[in-house]
Structures are given as C-alpha cells and as structure tokens.
Short mmCIF file of C-alpha atoms in Angstrom, two decimals:
data_model
loop_
_atom_site.label_atom_id
_atom_site.label_comp_id
_atom_site.label_asym_id
_atom_site.label_seq_id
_atom_site.Cartn_x
_atom_site.Cartn_y
_atom_site.Cartn_z
CA ASP I 1 -19.59 -16.47 37.51
CA GLU I 2 -17.28 -13.57 38.47
CA VAL I 3 -14.30 -15.69 39.24
CA LEU I 4 -14.65 -17.19 35.36
CA ARG I 5 -15.06 -13.38 33.75
CA ALA I 6 -12.13 -12.43 35.89
CA ARG I 7 -9.88 -15.28 34.61
CA ALA I 8 -11.28 -14.79 31.04
CA GLU I 9 -10.05 -11.38 31.53
CA MET I 10 -6.52 -12.17 32.73
CA GLU I 11 -5.89 -14.77 30.13
CA ASN I 12 -7.00 -11.90 27.43
CA VAL I 13 -4.52 -9.53 28.82
CA ARG I 14 -2.04 -12.14 28.99
CA LYS I 15 -2.38 -13.08 25.25
CA ARG I 16 -2.56 -8.97 24.29
CA ALA I 17 0.84 -8.80 26.15
CA GLU I 18 2.37 -11.75 24.43
CA ARG I 19 1.15 -10.06 21.10
CA GLU I 20 2.69 -6.68 22.11
CA VAL I 21 6.21 -8.32 22.77
CA GLN I 22 5.86 -10.55 19.71
CA ASN I 23 5.37 -7.50 17.57
CA ALA I 24 7.98 -5.26 19.31
CA ARG I 25 10.55 -8.18 18.58
CA LYS I 26 9.57 -8.48 14.91
CA PHE I 27 9.22 -4.94 14.22
CA GLY I 28 11.72 -3.29 17.04
CA ILE I 29 14.51 -2.80 14.06
CA GLU I 30 12.03 -1.03 11.51
CA LYS I 31 13.79 2.39 12.16
CA PHE I 32 17.11 1.02 11.90
CA ALA I 33 15.88 -0.90 8.35
CA LYS I 34 14.54 2.37 7.04
CA GLU I 35 17.95 4.01 7.79
CA LEU I 36 19.92 1.35 5.79
CA LEU I 37 17.56 1.36 2.94
CA PRO I 38 19.56 4.70 1.45
CA VAL I 39 22.66 2.84 1.71
CA VAL I 40 21.26 -0.02 -0.12
CA ASP I 41 20.01 2.31 -2.75
CA SER I 42 23.51 3.90 -3.18
CA ILE I 43 25.22 0.85 -3.71
CA GLU I 44 22.86 -0.45 -6.37
CA GLN I 45 23.38 2.96 -8.07
CA ALA I 46 26.94 2.60 -7.81
CA LEU I 47 26.58 -0.82 -9.49
CA LYS I 48 24.75 0.22 -12.51
CA HIS I 49 27.56 2.31 -14.08
CA GLU I 50 29.77 1.08 -16.60
CA VAL I 51 33.43 0.35 -15.91
CA LYS I 52 36.18 0.82 -17.84
CA LEU I 53 39.68 0.35 -15.42
CA ASP I 54 40.86 -2.65 -14.11
CA GLU I 55 40.94 -1.14 -10.75
CA ALA I 56 37.64 -0.12 -11.13
CA ILE I 57 36.33 -3.38 -12.01
CA ALA I 58 38.09 -4.56 -8.83
CA MET I 59 36.30 -2.14 -6.78
CA LYS I 60 32.82 -2.75 -8.48
CA GLU I 61 33.50 -6.85 -7.51
CA GLY I 62 34.04 -5.48 -3.83
CA ILE I 63 31.19 -3.25 -3.69
CA GLU I 64 28.72 -6.26 -5.21
CA LEU I 65 30.16 -8.41 -2.57
CA THR I 66 29.40 -5.77 0.12
CA ALA I 67 25.78 -5.62 -1.03
CA LYS I 68 25.48 -9.10 -1.03
CA ILE I 69 26.61 -9.51 2.61
CA LEU I 70 24.41 -6.55 3.44
CA GLU I 71 21.18 -8.28 1.83
CA ASP I 72 21.92 -11.68 3.61
CA ILE I 73 22.41 -9.64 6.95
CA LEU I 74 19.09 -7.51 6.12
CA ASN I 75 17.34 -11.25 5.22
CA LYS I 76 18.23 -12.69 8.64
CA ASN I 77 16.37 -9.67 10.15
CA GLY I 78 13.45 -9.86 8.51
CA LEU I 79 13.81 -7.29 5.45
CA LYS I 80 12.73 -8.79 1.94
CA VAL I 81 13.24 -6.76 -1.01
CA ILE I 82 10.20 -6.00 -3.27
CA ASP I 83 11.85 -6.15 -6.89
CA PRO I 84 8.65 -6.54 -9.22
CA GLN I 85 10.26 -6.01 -12.78
CA GLY I 86 7.98 -7.67 -15.01
CA GLU I 87 5.06 -8.69 -12.10
CA LYS I 88 1.67 -7.45 -12.45
CA PHE I 89 0.98 -4.28 -11.03
CA ASP I 90 -0.02 -4.46 -7.01
CA PRO I 91 -0.67 -1.06 -5.43
CA ASN I 92 -0.26 -2.80 -2.09
CA LEU I 93 3.50 -3.29 -2.64
CA HIS I 94 4.00 -0.89 -5.63
CA GLU I 95 3.83 3.06 -6.41
CA ALA I 96 3.31 3.66 -9.71
CA MET I 97 5.58 6.80 -10.76
CA ALA I 98 4.80 6.67 -14.12
CA MET I 99 2.77 4.88 -16.78
CA ILE I 100 3.80 4.18 -20.53
CA PRO I 101 2.00 2.74 -23.28
CA ASN I 102 3.60 -0.73 -24.79
CA PRO I 103 1.56 -3.04 -26.69
CA GLU I 104 4.09 -5.69 -26.55
CA VAL I 105 3.91 -6.07 -23.01
CA GLU I 106 0.45 -6.97 -21.03
CA ASN I 107 -1.64 -3.91 -19.22
CA ASN I 108 -0.62 -3.24 -15.66
CA THR I 109 2.68 -4.81 -15.89
CA VAL I 110 5.70 -3.58 -14.06
CA PHE I 111 7.81 -2.25 -16.83
CA GLU I 112 10.84 -0.68 -14.86
CA VAL I 113 11.76 -0.38 -11.17
CA PHE I 114 13.12 2.93 -10.29
CA GLN I 115 13.56 1.77 -6.61
CA LYS I 116 12.97 -1.21 -4.83
CA GLY I 117 10.60 -1.64 -2.11
CA TYR I 118 10.89 -3.42 1.10
CA LEU I 119 9.03 -5.70 3.46
CA LEU I 120 9.94 -6.10 7.47
CA ASN I 121 8.59 -9.52 8.37
CA GLY I 122 5.64 -9.28 5.83
CA ARG I 123 4.95 -5.55 6.75
CA ILE I 124 5.57 -2.89 3.87
CA ILE I 125 8.02 -0.70 5.06
CA ARG I 126 8.69 1.29 1.76
CA ALA I 127 6.62 0.43 -1.62
CA ALA I 128 8.59 -0.40 -4.97
CA LYS I 129 8.72 2.94 -7.08
CA VAL I 130 7.79 1.70 -10.59
CA ILE I 131 6.75 2.40 -14.37
CA VAL I 132 3.67 0.39 -15.16
CA VAL I 133 2.38 -0.03 -18.74
CA LYS I 134 -1.01 1.20 -19.57
CA ASN I 135 -2.08 0.70 -23.05
#
C-alpha cells in the first residue's frame, strides 16, 4: 500500500514538474513581450498621421513593412493582438476608458479602440483600452 502511494506521489511530482517546465517555456518571454508593446504602439501611432510628401510616403511604407514583420515575429512567439473594434465588450479582454451613447450602435459594443490589447499564449498581458456604447 505504501509503495503504491509512493509511486502515485512520484507520478504527481513528475507531472507537476512537466507542467511547470511547459509554462516556463510558454510564458518565459512575457517580460520581453511587454517591453515590446510600446514599440508596437509607437509604430501604430505614426501610421495614423496623414502624409503629404513623397519621401514621407516612402517612410510610411517602410514603417508599415516593419510593423508587419514585427507582428509576424510576435505571432510566432505566441503574442496575439486584441483589436475588438465593433465587437461586444468583454471585461476579461477589454478595459472601458469611456462610455458614449450612440443609438445607431448596439449597447455594449466597442465603438473605438484607444490601445490594442495582447494575449501571450492565451493569457492576457494587456487589456484593450476601448470606448463602449452605452445607451
């Protein structure tokens, strides 16, 4: 009986250690990912501005390409964007920065995204900051 208990305990310890190693692999880059988010935000803000000169257009295209490459790298490493424009407000994924009335839009719909959120391997590392319709 003691032998069976000891074996069961050893098996539980082994499984727990495997889970911890798996989580360390999945979430080990969390700090790195969080540090990259301001870079992503800055690129997105730069892309929102109107461009008037040919040189600026070329620069914007370069920034767009850089943003796409960065997004691909982040996706490969388990970082996914939360961009809930037009979706139902979800307090688990979204942070309401303001609420506005809009009779043309369904209640509790994300009207505007201030700042995108991010998931790392399914775990939220930053909620999307949003404006929500409240009628």
